[in-house]
Amino acid sequence: MRIIHLSDLHLNAMFKRDNVKKLRKTLAHICREGFDHLVITGDIADNADEREFLILSKLLKKFDLLSSEKTSIVIGNHDIFGGVQTALDVVEFPQKCRNTDFDSRVKLFFHYFEELFDNVVYASKDMVFPYLKVIGDHALFGINSIDRYSRLKNPFASNGRVSENQLNLLKKLVVSDEVQGLKKILLVHHHFYKNNVESTASENNIWNKIESFTMKLRKKKVIIRHLKELGIELVLHGHSHELRDYYRKGIRFLNAGATIDNNSRDAKYYEVDSTSTGTFVKLKILPSTVFTPLSIQLPKISVPKLAEQPGN
């Protein structure tokens, strides 16, 4: 199976319109080249704005990718808490995080991309994550690594955490009958190494420096041990804005965090050929050229009423 891995799109039509153009160019390119499945590992939005979710939804629909069979997605911290753009945002951000209803934001994320959750298996009827999606001879598991806001433990809402309950639910999915004999791939937002890269998620340089010191996944060694025991062979993630291919305890990890939101006008992504004989990875770079004019018009958005659905 040929998988295209993108992450950290940070779509924002006001402050980061180039990100929208780069994503459109990337989707057009991968559709021309051909692939089996698209994976996007979080931070779709830059500021947790519904209009930012709608940009991706409309782009996926335009390229016939708004389908569970063609695309899988997990949530990032900017999809729940947003970020900052101005100096005033830096001051007001902690209060914004305190006022954020974590569970409602996960439901809202699900609402905008519910087509990508068709035919998935949920570990709990009350939770979007973790989930299982079977694509051919591969089992894709999506989990939510976003930690809830805490003034002491998560003051900038960028740290990660995978609860024991979620790990137990993941195990429940992995040992299910439909997974036996399939190649197991985990989709998650946070990275599994010590971060030394400054964030580029904000237009505010001060904030980028602050956020870089708090972009960590708590108890990652424990999580990796669980993943090893569960037979996870490949982990696709983002969060830290760099491209990295590395191993932990025999598990291969790919970070596509510099796909769109990076320090150049190039778009970058991983192409993963996952076969019975191994996993073969190619780093693809689309050089900065004249972008195709963006044809998607963004309508005014009203908050939708949420139907009964899983939440986290």
PDB file of C-alpha atoms in Angstrom:
ATOM      1  CA  MET A   1       0.000   0.000   0.000  1.00  0.00           C
ATOM      2  CA  ARG A   2       1.298   3.430  -0.923  1.00  0.00           C
ATOM      3  CA  ILE A   3       0.586   5.976   1.816  1.00  0.00           C
ATOM      4  CA  ILE A   4       1.071   9.748   1.574  1.00  0.00           C
ATOM      5  CA  HIS A   5       1.818  11.264   4.986  1.00  0.00           C
ATOM      6  CA  LEU A   6       1.122  14.964   5.637  1.00  0.00           C
ATOM      7  CA  SER A   7       1.015  16.811   8.951  1.00  0.00           C
ATOM      8  CA  ASP A   8       0.758  20.253  10.568  1.00  0.00           C
ATOM      9  CA  LEU A   9      -1.049  22.087   7.786  1.00  0.00           C
ATOM     10  CA  HIS A  10      -1.826  25.119   9.998  1.00  0.00           C
ATOM     11  CA  LEU A  11      -4.432  26.466   7.626  1.00  0.00           C
ATOM     12  CA  ASN A  12      -5.391  30.092   8.138  1.00  0.00           C
ATOM     13  CA  ALA A  13      -6.829  32.173   5.319  1.00  0.00           C
ATOM     14  CA  MET A  14      -5.856  35.469   6.975  1.00  0.00           C
ATOM     15  CA  PHE A  15      -2.353  34.970   8.384  1.00  0.00           C
ATOM     16  CA  LYS A  16      -1.144  31.892   6.499  1.00  0.00           C
ATOM     17  CA  ARG A  17      -2.705  31.911   3.066  1.00  0.00           C
ATOM     18  CA  ASP A  18       0.486  30.479   1.570  1.00  0.00           C
ATOM     19  CA  ASN A  19      -0.183  27.322   3.586  1.00  0.00           C
ATOM     20  CA  VAL A  20      -3.526  26.940   1.831  1.00  0.00           C
ATOM     21  CA  LYS A  21      -1.870  27.365  -1.570  1.00  0.00           C
ATOM     22  CA  LYS A  22       0.913  24.907  -0.739  1.00  0.00           C
ATOM     23  CA  LEU A  23      -1.608  22.314   0.410  1.00  0.00           C
ATOM     24  CA  ARG A  24      -3.675  22.714  -2.757  1.00  0.00           C
ATOM     25  CA  LYS A  25      -0.535  22.251  -4.839  1.00  0.00           C
ATOM     26  CA  THR A  26       0.454  19.167  -2.837  1.00  0.00           C
ATOM     27  CA  LEU A  27      -2.960  17.510  -3.152  1.00  0.00           C
ATOM     28  CA  ALA A  28      -3.013  18.175  -6.894  1.00  0.00           C
ATOM     29  CA  HIS A  29       0.456  16.666  -7.231  1.00  0.00           C
ATOM     30  CA  ILE A  30      -0.160  13.491  -5.233  1.00  0.00           C
ATOM     31  CA  CYS A  31      -3.404  12.876  -7.108  1.00  0.00           C
ATOM     32  CA  ARG A  32      -1.541  13.093 -10.408  1.00  0.00           C
ATOM     33  CA  GLU A  33       1.187  10.753  -9.128  1.00  0.00           C
ATOM     34  CA  GLY A  34      -1.224   8.248  -7.614  1.00  0.00           C
ATOM     35  CA  PHE A  35      -1.383   6.642  -4.163  1.00  0.00           C
ATOM     36  CA  ASP A  36      -3.586   4.357  -2.086  1.00  0.00           C
ATOM     37  CA  HIS A  37      -4.232   6.280   1.126  1.00  0.00           C
ATOM     38  CA  LEU A  38      -3.669   9.772   2.535  1.00  0.00           C
ATOM     39  CA  VAL A  39      -2.834  10.260   6.226  1.00  0.00           C
ATOM     40  CA  ILE A  40      -2.925  13.672   7.951  1.00  0.00           C
ATOM     41  CA  THR A  41      -1.661  13.681  11.541  1.00  0.00           C
ATOM     42  CA  GLY A  42      -3.116  16.778  13.158  1.00  0.00           C
ATOM     43  CA  ASP A  43      -2.908  20.564  13.394  1.00  0.00           C
ATOM     44  CA  ILE A  44      -5.193  21.001  10.415  1.00  0.00           C
ATOM     45  CA  ALA A  45      -6.186  24.407  11.745  1.00  0.00           C
ATOM     46  CA  ASP A  46      -3.836  27.121  12.957  1.00  0.00           C
ATOM     47  CA  ASN A  47      -6.262  28.797  15.325  1.00  0.00           C
ATOM     48  CA  ALA A  48      -8.981  26.189  15.985  1.00  0.00           C
ATOM     49  CA  ASP A  49     -11.297  28.142  13.689  1.00  0.00           C
ATOM     50  CA  GLU A  50     -14.123  26.320  11.935  1.00  0.00           C
ATOM     51  CA  ARG A  51     -13.296  28.140   8.711  1.00  0.00           C
ATOM     52  CA  GLU A  52      -9.882  26.478   8.823  1.00  0.00           C
ATOM     53  CA  PHE A  53     -11.491  23.039   9.080  1.00  0.00           C
ATOM     54  CA  LEU A  54     -13.752  23.958   6.180  1.00  0.00           C
ATOM     55  CA  ILE A  55     -10.755  24.831   3.977  1.00  0.00           C
ATOM     56  CA  LEU A  56      -9.425  21.281   4.273  1.00  0.00           C
ATOM     57  CA  SER A  57     -12.851  19.722   3.927  1.00  0.00           C
ATOM     58  CA  LYS A  58     -13.488  21.613   0.679  1.00  0.00           C
ATOM     59  CA  LEU A  59     -10.011  20.863  -0.687  1.00  0.00           C
ATOM     60  CA  LEU A  60     -10.393  17.147   0.037  1.00  0.00           C
ATOM     61  CA  LYS A  61     -13.782  17.170  -1.655  1.00  0.00           C
ATOM     62  CA  LYS A  62     -12.371  19.024  -4.668  1.00  0.00           C
ATOM     63  CA  PHE A  63      -9.751  16.297  -5.157  1.00  0.00           C
ATOM     64  CA  ASP A  64     -12.188  13.445  -4.406  1.00  0.00           C
ATOM     65  CA  LEU A  65     -10.391  12.620  -1.151  1.00  0.00           C
ATOM     66  CA  LEU A  66     -13.182  13.328   1.343  1.00  0.00           C
ATOM     67  CA  SER A  67     -13.689   9.618   1.869  1.00  0.00           C
ATOM     68  CA  SER A  68     -12.768   7.211   4.648  1.00  0.00           C
ATOM     69  CA  GLU A  69     -11.360   4.773   2.103  1.00  0.00           C
ATOM     70  CA  LYS A  70      -8.969   7.411   0.759  1.00  0.00           C
ATOM     71  CA  THR A  71      -8.057   9.570   3.780  1.00  0.00           C
ATOM     72  CA  SER A  72      -7.460   9.146   7.519  1.00  0.00           C
ATOM     73  CA  ILE A  73      -6.990  11.929  10.055  1.00  0.00           C
ATOM     74  CA  VAL A  74      -6.212  12.569  13.719  1.00  0.00           C
ATOM     75  CA  ILE A  75      -6.508  15.706  15.803  1.00  0.00           C
ATOM     76  CA  GLY A  76      -3.738  18.144  16.852  1.00  0.00           C
ATOM     77  CA  ASN A  77      -3.395  20.647  19.691  1.00  0.00           C
ATOM     78  CA  HIS A  78      -4.046  23.639  17.392  1.00  0.00           C
ATOM     79  CA  ASP A  79      -7.316  21.970  16.333  1.00  0.00           C
ATOM     80  CA  ILE A  80      -8.514  22.193  19.940  1.00  0.00           C
ATOM     81  CA  PHE A  81      -6.812  25.221  21.478  1.00  0.00           C
ATOM     82  CA  GLY A  82      -5.604  27.238  18.491  1.00  0.00           C
ATOM     83  CA  GLY A  83      -2.533  29.436  18.662  1.00  0.00           C
ATOM     84  CA  VAL A  84      -1.453  33.055  18.638  1.00  0.00           C
ATOM     85  CA  GLN A  85      -0.824  35.587  15.887  1.00  0.00           C
ATOM     86  CA  THR A  86      -0.267  38.892  17.676  1.00  0.00           C
ATOM     87  CA  ALA A  87       1.382  40.123  20.873  1.00  0.00           C
ATOM     88  CA  LEU A  88      -2.065  40.563  22.418  1.00  0.00           C
ATOM     89  CA  ASP A  89      -2.865  36.912  21.643  1.00  0.00           C
ATOM     90  CA  VAL A  90       0.135  35.841  23.733  1.00  0.00           C
ATOM     91  CA  VAL A  91      -1.338  37.591  26.760  1.00  0.00           C
ATOM     92  CA  GLU A  92      -4.866  36.308  26.215  1.00  0.00           C
ATOM     93  CA  PHE A  93      -4.021  32.733  25.170  1.00  0.00           C
ATOM     94  CA  PRO A  94      -4.014  31.116  28.659  1.00  0.00           C
ATOM     95  CA  GLN A  95      -7.504  32.460  29.338  1.00  0.00           C
ATOM     96  CA  LYS A  96      -8.639  31.228  25.937  1.00  0.00           C
ATOM     97  CA  CYS A  97      -7.354  27.743  26.827  1.00  0.00           C
ATOM     98  CA  ARG A  98      -9.118  27.784  30.209  1.00  0.00           C
ATOM     99  CA  ASN A  99     -12.379  28.631  28.437  1.00  0.00           C
ATOM    100  CA  THR A 100     -11.981  25.883  25.835  1.00  0.00           C
ATOM    101  CA  ASP A 101     -14.347  22.927  26.156  1.00  0.00           C
ATOM    102  CA  PHE A 102     -11.973  20.102  25.218  1.00  0.00           C
ATOM    103  CA  ASP A 103     -14.648  17.473  24.542  1.00  0.00           C
ATOM    104  CA  SER A 104     -16.773  19.835  22.437  1.00  0.00           C
ATOM    105  CA  ARG A 105     -13.765  20.739  20.297  1.00  0.00           C
ATOM    106  CA  VAL A 106     -13.092  17.058  19.571  1.00  0.00           C
ATOM    107  CA  LYS A 107     -16.747  16.629  18.584  1.00  0.00           C
ATOM    108  CA  LEU A 108     -16.508  19.670  16.327  1.00  0.00           C
ATOM    109  CA  PHE A 109     -13.412  18.242  14.638  1.00  0.00           C
ATOM    110  CA  PHE A 110     -15.309  14.986  14.083  1.00  0.00           C
ATOM    111  CA  HIS A 111     -18.267  16.917  12.658  1.00  0.00           C
ATOM    112  CA  TYR A 112     -16.212  18.612   9.934  1.00  0.00           C
ATOM    113  CA  PHE A 113     -14.450  15.398   8.897  1.00  0.00           C
ATOM    114  CA  GLU A 114     -17.080  12.783   9.668  1.00  0.00           C
ATOM    115  CA  GLU A 115     -16.799  11.361   6.122  1.00  0.00           C
ATOM    116  CA  LEU A 116     -13.265  10.262   7.057  1.00  0.00           C
ATOM    117  CA  PHE A 117     -14.642   8.243   9.986  1.00  0.00           C
ATOM    118  CA  ASP A 118     -17.062   6.112   7.971  1.00  0.00           C
ATOM    119  CA  ASN A 119     -16.579   2.374   8.459  1.00  0.00           C
ATOM    120  CA  VAL A 120     -14.156   2.771  11.367  1.00  0.00           C
ATOM    121  CA  VAL A 121     -14.336   0.660  14.506  1.00  0.00           C
ATOM    122  CA  TYR A 122     -14.472   2.587  17.786  1.00  0.00           C
ATOM    123  CA  ALA A 123     -13.114   1.138  20.989  1.00  0.00           C
ATOM    124  CA  SER A 124     -15.777   3.011  22.946  1.00  0.00           C
ATOM    125  CA  LYS A 125     -19.204   4.192  21.812  1.00  0.00           C
ATOM    126  CA  ASP A 126     -18.590   7.476  23.645  1.00  0.00           C
ATOM    127  CA  MET A 127     -15.169   8.326  22.166  1.00  0.00           C
ATOM    128  CA  VAL A 128     -13.853   9.233  18.720  1.00  0.00           C
ATOM    129  CA  PHE A 129     -10.343   8.090  19.683  1.00  0.00           C
ATOM    130  CA  PRO A 130      -8.919   5.529  19.533  1.00  0.00           C
ATOM    131  CA  TYR A 131     -10.350   4.105  16.342  1.00  0.00           C
ATOM    132  CA  LEU A 132      -9.478   1.298  13.932  1.00  0.00           C
ATOM    133  CA  LYS A 133      -9.688   1.482  10.156  1.00  0.00           C
ATOM    134  CA  VAL A 134      -8.885  -1.501   7.951  1.00  0.00           C
ATOM    135  CA  ILE A 135      -7.504  -0.611   4.521  1.00  0.00           C
ATOM    136  CA  GLY A 136      -6.591  -3.697   2.517  1.00  0.00           C
ATOM    137  CA  ASP A 137      -4.036  -5.701   4.493  1.00  0.00           C
ATOM    138  CA  HIS A 138      -3.280  -2.780   6.835  1.00  0.00           C
ATOM    139  CA  ALA A 139      -4.830  -1.776  10.158  1.00  0.00           C
ATOM    140  CA  LEU A 140      -4.675   1.965  10.885  1.00  0.00           C
ATOM    141  CA  PHE A 141      -5.175   3.060  14.497  1.00  0.00           C
ATOM    142  CA  GLY A 142      -5.903   6.717  15.275  1.00  0.00           C
ATOM    143  CA  ILE A 143      -5.377   8.081  18.801  1.00  0.00           C
ATOM    144  CA  ASN A 144      -5.680  11.489  20.441  1.00  0.00           C
ATOM    145  CA  SER A 145      -2.401  12.616  22.037  1.00  0.00           C
ATOM    146  CA  ILE A 146      -3.588  16.108  23.006  1.00  0.00           C
ATOM    147  CA  ASP A 147      -3.386  16.874  26.718  1.00  0.00           C
ATOM    148  CA  ARG A 148      -6.025  18.937  28.460  1.00  0.00           C
ATOM    149  CA  TYR A 149      -5.061  22.438  29.519  1.00  0.00           C
ATOM    150  CA  SER A 150      -3.342  22.811  32.885  1.00  0.00           C
ATOM    151  CA  ARG A 151      -1.802  25.969  34.268  1.00  0.00           C
ATOM    152  CA  LEU A 152       1.093  23.939  35.686  1.00  0.00           C
ATOM    153  CA  LYS A 153       1.451  20.842  33.489  1.00  0.00           C
ATOM    154  CA  ASN A 154       0.295  22.202  30.135  1.00  0.00           C
ATOM    155  CA  PRO A 155       0.443  26.010  30.343  1.00  0.00           C
ATOM    156  CA  PHE A 156       0.745  26.586  26.567  1.00  0.00           C
ATOM    157  CA  ALA A 157      -1.592  23.766  25.525  1.00  0.00           C
ATOM    158  CA  SER A 158       1.071  22.123  23.337  1.00  0.00           C
ATOM    159  CA  ASN A 159       2.101  19.139  25.485  1.00  0.00           C
ATOM    160  CA  GLY A 160       0.809  15.664  24.790  1.00  0.00           C
ATOM    161  CA  ARG A 161      -0.560  12.805  26.847  1.00  0.00           C
ATOM    162  CA  VAL A 162      -2.088   9.426  26.074  1.00  0.00           C
ATOM    163  CA  SER A 163      -4.175   8.265  28.993  1.00  0.00           C
ATOM    164  CA  GLU A 164      -4.012   4.743  30.392  1.00  0.00           C
ATOM    165  CA  ASN A 165      -7.658   4.353  29.453  1.00  0.00           C
ATOM    166  CA  GLN A 166      -6.916   5.201  25.824  1.00  0.00           C
ATOM    167  CA  LEU A 167      -4.000   2.735  25.764  1.00  0.00           C
ATOM    168  CA  ASN A 168      -6.265   0.018  27.149  1.00  0.00           C
ATOM    169  CA  LEU A 169      -8.872   0.809  24.494  1.00  0.00           C
ATOM    170  CA  LEU A 170      -6.162   0.696  21.818  1.00  0.00           C
ATOM    171  CA  LYS A 171      -5.187  -2.775  23.040  1.00  0.00           C
ATOM    172  CA  LYS A 172      -8.821  -3.815  22.765  1.00  0.00           C
ATOM    173  CA  LEU A 173      -8.798  -2.820  19.084  1.00  0.00           C
ATOM    174  CA  VAL A 174      -5.427  -4.407  18.316  1.00  0.00           C
ATOM    175  CA  VAL A 175      -6.443  -7.839  19.630  1.00  0.00           C
ATOM    176  CA  SER A 176      -9.769  -7.852  17.755  1.00  0.00           C
ATOM    177  CA  ASP A 177     -10.327 -10.572  15.158  1.00  0.00           C
ATOM    178  CA  GLU A 178     -10.387  -8.216  12.140  1.00  0.00           C
ATOM    179  CA  VAL A 179      -6.803  -7.069  12.855  1.00  0.00           C
ATOM    180  CA  GLN A 180      -5.109 -10.461  13.005  1.00  0.00           C
ATOM    181  CA  GLY A 181      -2.504 -10.867  10.259  1.00  0.00           C
ATOM    182  CA  LEU A 182      -2.650  -7.206   9.219  1.00  0.00           C
ATOM    183  CA  LYS A 183       0.223  -4.713   9.280  1.00  0.00           C
ATOM    184  CA  LYS A 184      -0.371  -2.275  12.135  1.00  0.00           C
ATOM    185  CA  ILE A 185       0.191   1.481  11.758  1.00  0.00           C
ATOM    186  CA  LEU A 186      -0.463   4.114  14.437  1.00  0.00           C
ATOM    187  CA  LEU A 187      -1.570   7.666  13.591  1.00  0.00           C
ATOM    188  CA  VAL A 188      -0.902  10.254  16.310  1.00  0.00           C
ATOM    189  CA  HIS A 189      -0.005  13.932  16.518  1.00  0.00           C
ATOM    190  CA  HIS A 190       2.854  14.194  19.026  1.00  0.00           C
ATOM    191  CA  HIS A 191       6.462  13.177  18.415  1.00  0.00           C
ATOM    192  CA  PHE A 192       8.453  10.657  20.478  1.00  0.00           C
ATOM    193  CA  TYR A 193      11.804  12.406  20.918  1.00  0.00           C
ATOM    194  CA  LYS A 194      13.184  15.450  22.697  1.00  0.00           C
ATOM    195  CA  ASN A 195      12.278  18.512  20.662  1.00  0.00           C
ATOM    196  CA  ASN A 196      15.026  20.963  19.695  1.00  0.00           C
ATOM    197  CA  VAL A 197      13.226  22.692  16.845  1.00  0.00           C
ATOM    198  CA  GLU A 198      11.547  26.054  17.226  1.00  0.00           C
ATOM    199  CA  SER A 199       7.894  26.057  16.308  1.00  0.00           C
ATOM    200  CA  THR A 200       6.685  27.915  13.212  1.00  0.00           C
ATOM    201  CA  ALA A 201       3.015  27.578  14.052  1.00  0.00           C
ATOM    202  CA  SER A 202       2.582  31.238  14.958  1.00  0.00           C
ATOM    203  CA  GLU A 203       3.319  34.567  13.353  1.00  0.00           C
ATOM    204  CA  ASN A 204       4.646  35.670  16.730  1.00  0.00           C
ATOM    205  CA  ASN A 205       8.374  34.878  17.174  1.00  0.00           C
ATOM    206  CA  ILE A 206       8.231  35.150  20.969  1.00  0.00           C
ATOM    207  CA  TRP A 207       5.435  32.600  21.118  1.00  0.00           C
ATOM    208  CA  ASN A 208       7.301  30.190  18.842  1.00  0.00           C
ATOM    209  CA  LYS A 209      10.258  30.177  21.234  1.00  0.00           C
ATOM    210  CA  ILE A 210       7.996  29.651  24.261  1.00  0.00           C
ATOM    211  CA  GLU A 211       5.997  26.857  22.638  1.00  0.00           C
ATOM    212  CA  SER A 212       9.135  24.992  21.562  1.00  0.00           C
ATOM    213  CA  PHE A 213      10.033  24.354  25.210  1.00  0.00           C
ATOM    214  CA  THR A 214       6.669  22.770  25.982  1.00  0.00           C
ATOM    215  CA  MET A 215       6.064  20.537  22.930  1.00  0.00           C
ATOM    216  CA  LYS A 216       6.544  17.185  24.637  1.00  0.00           C
ATOM    217  CA  LEU A 217       4.677  13.924  24.983  1.00  0.00           C
ATOM    218  CA  ARG A 218       4.420  12.781  28.582  1.00  0.00           C
ATOM    219  CA  LYS A 219       5.471   9.202  29.460  1.00  0.00           C
ATOM    220  CA  LYS A 220       6.526   8.477  25.890  1.00  0.00           C
ATOM    221  CA  LYS A 221       8.733   5.565  27.017  1.00  0.00           C
ATOM    222  CA  VAL A 222       5.703   3.876  28.555  1.00  0.00           C
ATOM    223  CA  ILE A 223       3.690   4.473  25.388  1.00  0.00           C
ATOM    224  CA  ILE A 224       6.456   3.079  23.172  1.00  0.00           C
ATOM    225  CA  ARG A 225       6.615  -0.048  25.351  1.00  0.00           C
ATOM    226  CA  HIS A 226       2.878  -0.557  24.901  1.00  0.00           C
ATOM    227  CA  LEU A 227       3.156  -0.043  21.132  1.00  0.00           C
ATOM    228  CA  LYS A 228       5.936  -2.626  20.954  1.00  0.00           C
ATOM    229  CA  GLU A 229       3.863  -5.149  22.886  1.00  0.00           C
ATOM    230  CA  LEU A 230       0.885  -4.507  20.601  1.00  0.00           C
ATOM    231  CA  GLY A 231       2.906  -5.145  17.455  1.00  0.00           C
ATOM    232  CA  ILE A 232       2.723  -1.632  16.012  1.00  0.00           C
ATOM    233  CA  GLU A 233       5.305  -1.521  13.205  1.00  0.00           C
ATOM    234  CA  LEU A 234       5.033   2.090  12.011  1.00  0.00           C
ATOM    235  CA  VAL A 235       4.020   5.353  13.704  1.00  0.00           C
ATOM    236  CA  LEU A 236       3.068   8.404  11.611  1.00  0.00           C
ATOM    237  CA  HIS A 237       3.048  11.730  13.471  1.00  0.00           C
ATOM    238  CA  GLY A 238       3.843  15.441  13.343  1.00  0.00           C
ATOM    239  CA  HIS A 239       3.828  18.260  15.939  1.00  0.00           C
ATOM    240  CA  SER A 240       7.529  19.201  15.817  1.00  0.00           C
ATOM    241  CA  HIS A 241       7.981  21.141  12.575  1.00  0.00           C
ATOM    242  CA  GLU A 242      10.657  19.047  10.957  1.00  0.00           C
ATOM    243  CA  LEU A 243      10.952  15.937   8.798  1.00  0.00           C
ATOM    244  CA  ARG A 244      12.447  12.971  10.617  1.00  0.00           C
ATOM    245  CA  ASP A 245      12.670   9.226  10.050  1.00  0.00           C
ATOM    246  CA  TYR A 246      13.787   7.369  13.187  1.00  0.00           C
ATOM    247  CA  TYR A 247      13.423   4.184  15.253  1.00  0.00           C
ATOM    248  CA  ARG A 248      12.515   3.500  18.869  1.00  0.00           C
ATOM    249  CA  LYS A 249      12.559  -0.085  20.234  1.00  0.00           C
ATOM    250  CA  GLY A 250      12.430  -1.458  16.691  1.00  0.00           C
ATOM    251  CA  ILE A 251       9.381   0.629  15.731  1.00  0.00           C
ATOM    252  CA  ARG A 252       9.765   3.022  12.812  1.00  0.00           C
ATOM    253  CA  PHE A 253       8.558   6.600  13.316  1.00  0.00           C
ATOM    254  CA  LEU A 254       7.975   9.232  10.630  1.00  0.00           C
ATOM    255  CA  ASN A 255       7.516  12.901  11.483  1.00  0.00           C
ATOM    256  CA  ALA A 256       5.953  14.918   8.640  1.00  0.00           C
ATOM    257  CA  GLY A 257       5.559  18.055  10.766  1.00  0.00           C
ATOM    258  CA  ALA A 258       7.308  20.279   8.205  1.00  0.00           C
ATOM    259  CA  THR A 259       4.950  19.318   5.377  1.00  0.00           C
ATOM    260  CA  ILE A 260       3.326  22.707   4.901  1.00  0.00           C
ATOM    261  CA  ASP A 261       4.154  25.021   7.800  1.00  0.00           C
ATOM    262  CA  ASN A 262       7.910  25.354   7.371  1.00  0.00           C
ATOM    263  CA  ASN A 263      10.488  28.059   6.764  1.00  0.00           C
ATOM    264  CA  SER A 264      10.404  27.785   2.987  1.00  0.00           C
ATOM    265  CA  ARG A 265       7.839  27.921   0.221  1.00  0.00           C
ATOM    266  CA  ASP A 266       8.486  24.271  -0.593  1.00  0.00           C
ATOM    267  CA  ALA A 267       5.903  21.637   0.272  1.00  0.00           C
ATOM    268  CA  LYS A 268       7.285  18.374   1.686  1.00  0.00           C
ATOM    269  CA  TYR A 269       5.790  15.012   2.484  1.00  0.00           C
ATOM    270  CA  TYR A 270       6.570  11.330   2.980  1.00  0.00           C
ATOM    271  CA  GLU A 271       5.606   8.627   0.508  1.00  0.00           C
ATOM    272  CA  VAL A 272       5.448   5.285   2.299  1.00  0.00           C
ATOM    273  CA  ASP A 273       5.361   1.994   0.413  1.00  0.00           C
ATOM    274  CA  SER A 274       4.242  -0.554   2.976  1.00  0.00           C
ATOM    275  CA  THR A 275       4.553  -4.124   1.720  1.00  0.00           C
ATOM    276  CA  SER A 276       4.829  -7.633   3.112  1.00  0.00           C
ATOM    277  CA  THR A 277       8.620  -7.411   2.732  1.00  0.00           C
ATOM    278  CA  GLY A 278       9.104  -4.098   4.526  1.00  0.00           C
ATOM    279  CA  THR A 279       8.441  -0.370   4.708  1.00  0.00           C
ATOM    280  CA  PHE A 280      10.083   1.838   2.100  1.00  0.00           C
ATOM    281  CA  VAL A 281      10.064   5.599   2.636  1.00  0.00           C
ATOM    282  CA  LYS A 282      10.754   8.443   0.204  1.00  0.00           C
ATOM    283  CA  LEU A 283      10.949  12.110   1.164  1.00  0.00           C
ATOM    284  CA  LYS A 284       9.226  14.187  -1.518  1.00  0.00           C
ATOM    285  CA  ILE A 285       9.874  17.910  -1.942  1.00  0.00           C
ATOM    286  CA  LEU A 286       7.765  20.096  -4.223  1.00  0.00           C
ATOM    287  CA  PRO A 287       9.893  23.150  -5.132  1.00  0.00           C
ATOM    288  CA  SER A 288       8.372  26.591  -4.782  1.00  0.00           C
ATOM    289  CA  THR A 289       6.884  27.606  -8.102  1.00  0.00           C
ATOM    290  CA  VAL A 290       4.038  29.846  -9.180  1.00  0.00           C
ATOM    291  CA  PHE A 291       1.061  28.569  -7.240  1.00  0.00           C
ATOM    292  CA  THR A 292      -2.130  27.743  -9.043  1.00  0.00           C
ATOM    293  CA  PRO A 293      -4.727  30.412  -8.166  1.00  0.00           C
ATOM    294  CA  LEU A 294      -6.880  29.310  -5.264  1.00  0.00           C
ATOM    295  CA  SER A 295     -10.422  28.766  -6.530  1.00  0.00           C
ATOM    296  CA  ILE A 296     -12.104  27.893  -3.240  1.00  0.00           C
ATOM    297  CA  GLN A 297     -14.260  30.637  -1.783  1.00  0.00           C
ATOM    298  CA  LEU A 298     -14.668  30.579   1.978  1.00  0.00           C
ATOM    299  CA  PRO A 299     -18.258  31.233   3.084  1.00  0.00           C
ATOM    300  CA  LYS A 300     -19.270  32.704   6.390  1.00  0.00           C
ATOM    301  CA  ILE A 301     -19.469  29.972   8.990  1.00  0.00           C
ATOM    302  CA  SER A 302     -22.098  29.458  11.637  1.00  0.00           C
ATOM    303  CA  VAL A 303     -21.600  27.002  14.481  1.00  0.00           C
ATOM    304  CA  PRO A 304     -23.375  23.765  13.511  1.00  0.00           C
ATOM    305  CA  LYS A 305     -25.554  21.796  15.814  1.00  0.00           C
ATOM    306  CA  LEU A 306     -23.780  18.580  16.713  1.00  0.00           C
ATOM    307  CA  ALA A 307     -25.602  15.346  16.190  1.00  0.00           C
ATOM    308  CA  GLU A 308     -25.261  12.423  18.556  1.00  0.00           C
ATOM    309  CA  GLN A 309     -21.800  11.021  17.868  1.00  0.00           C
ATOM    310  CA  PRO A 310     -18.692   9.799  19.655  1.00  0.00           C
ATOM    311  CA  GLY A 311     -16.736  12.347  21.623  1.00  0.00           C
ATOM    312  CA  ASN A 312     -13.480  12.357  23.583  1.00  0.00           C
TER     313      ASN A 312
END
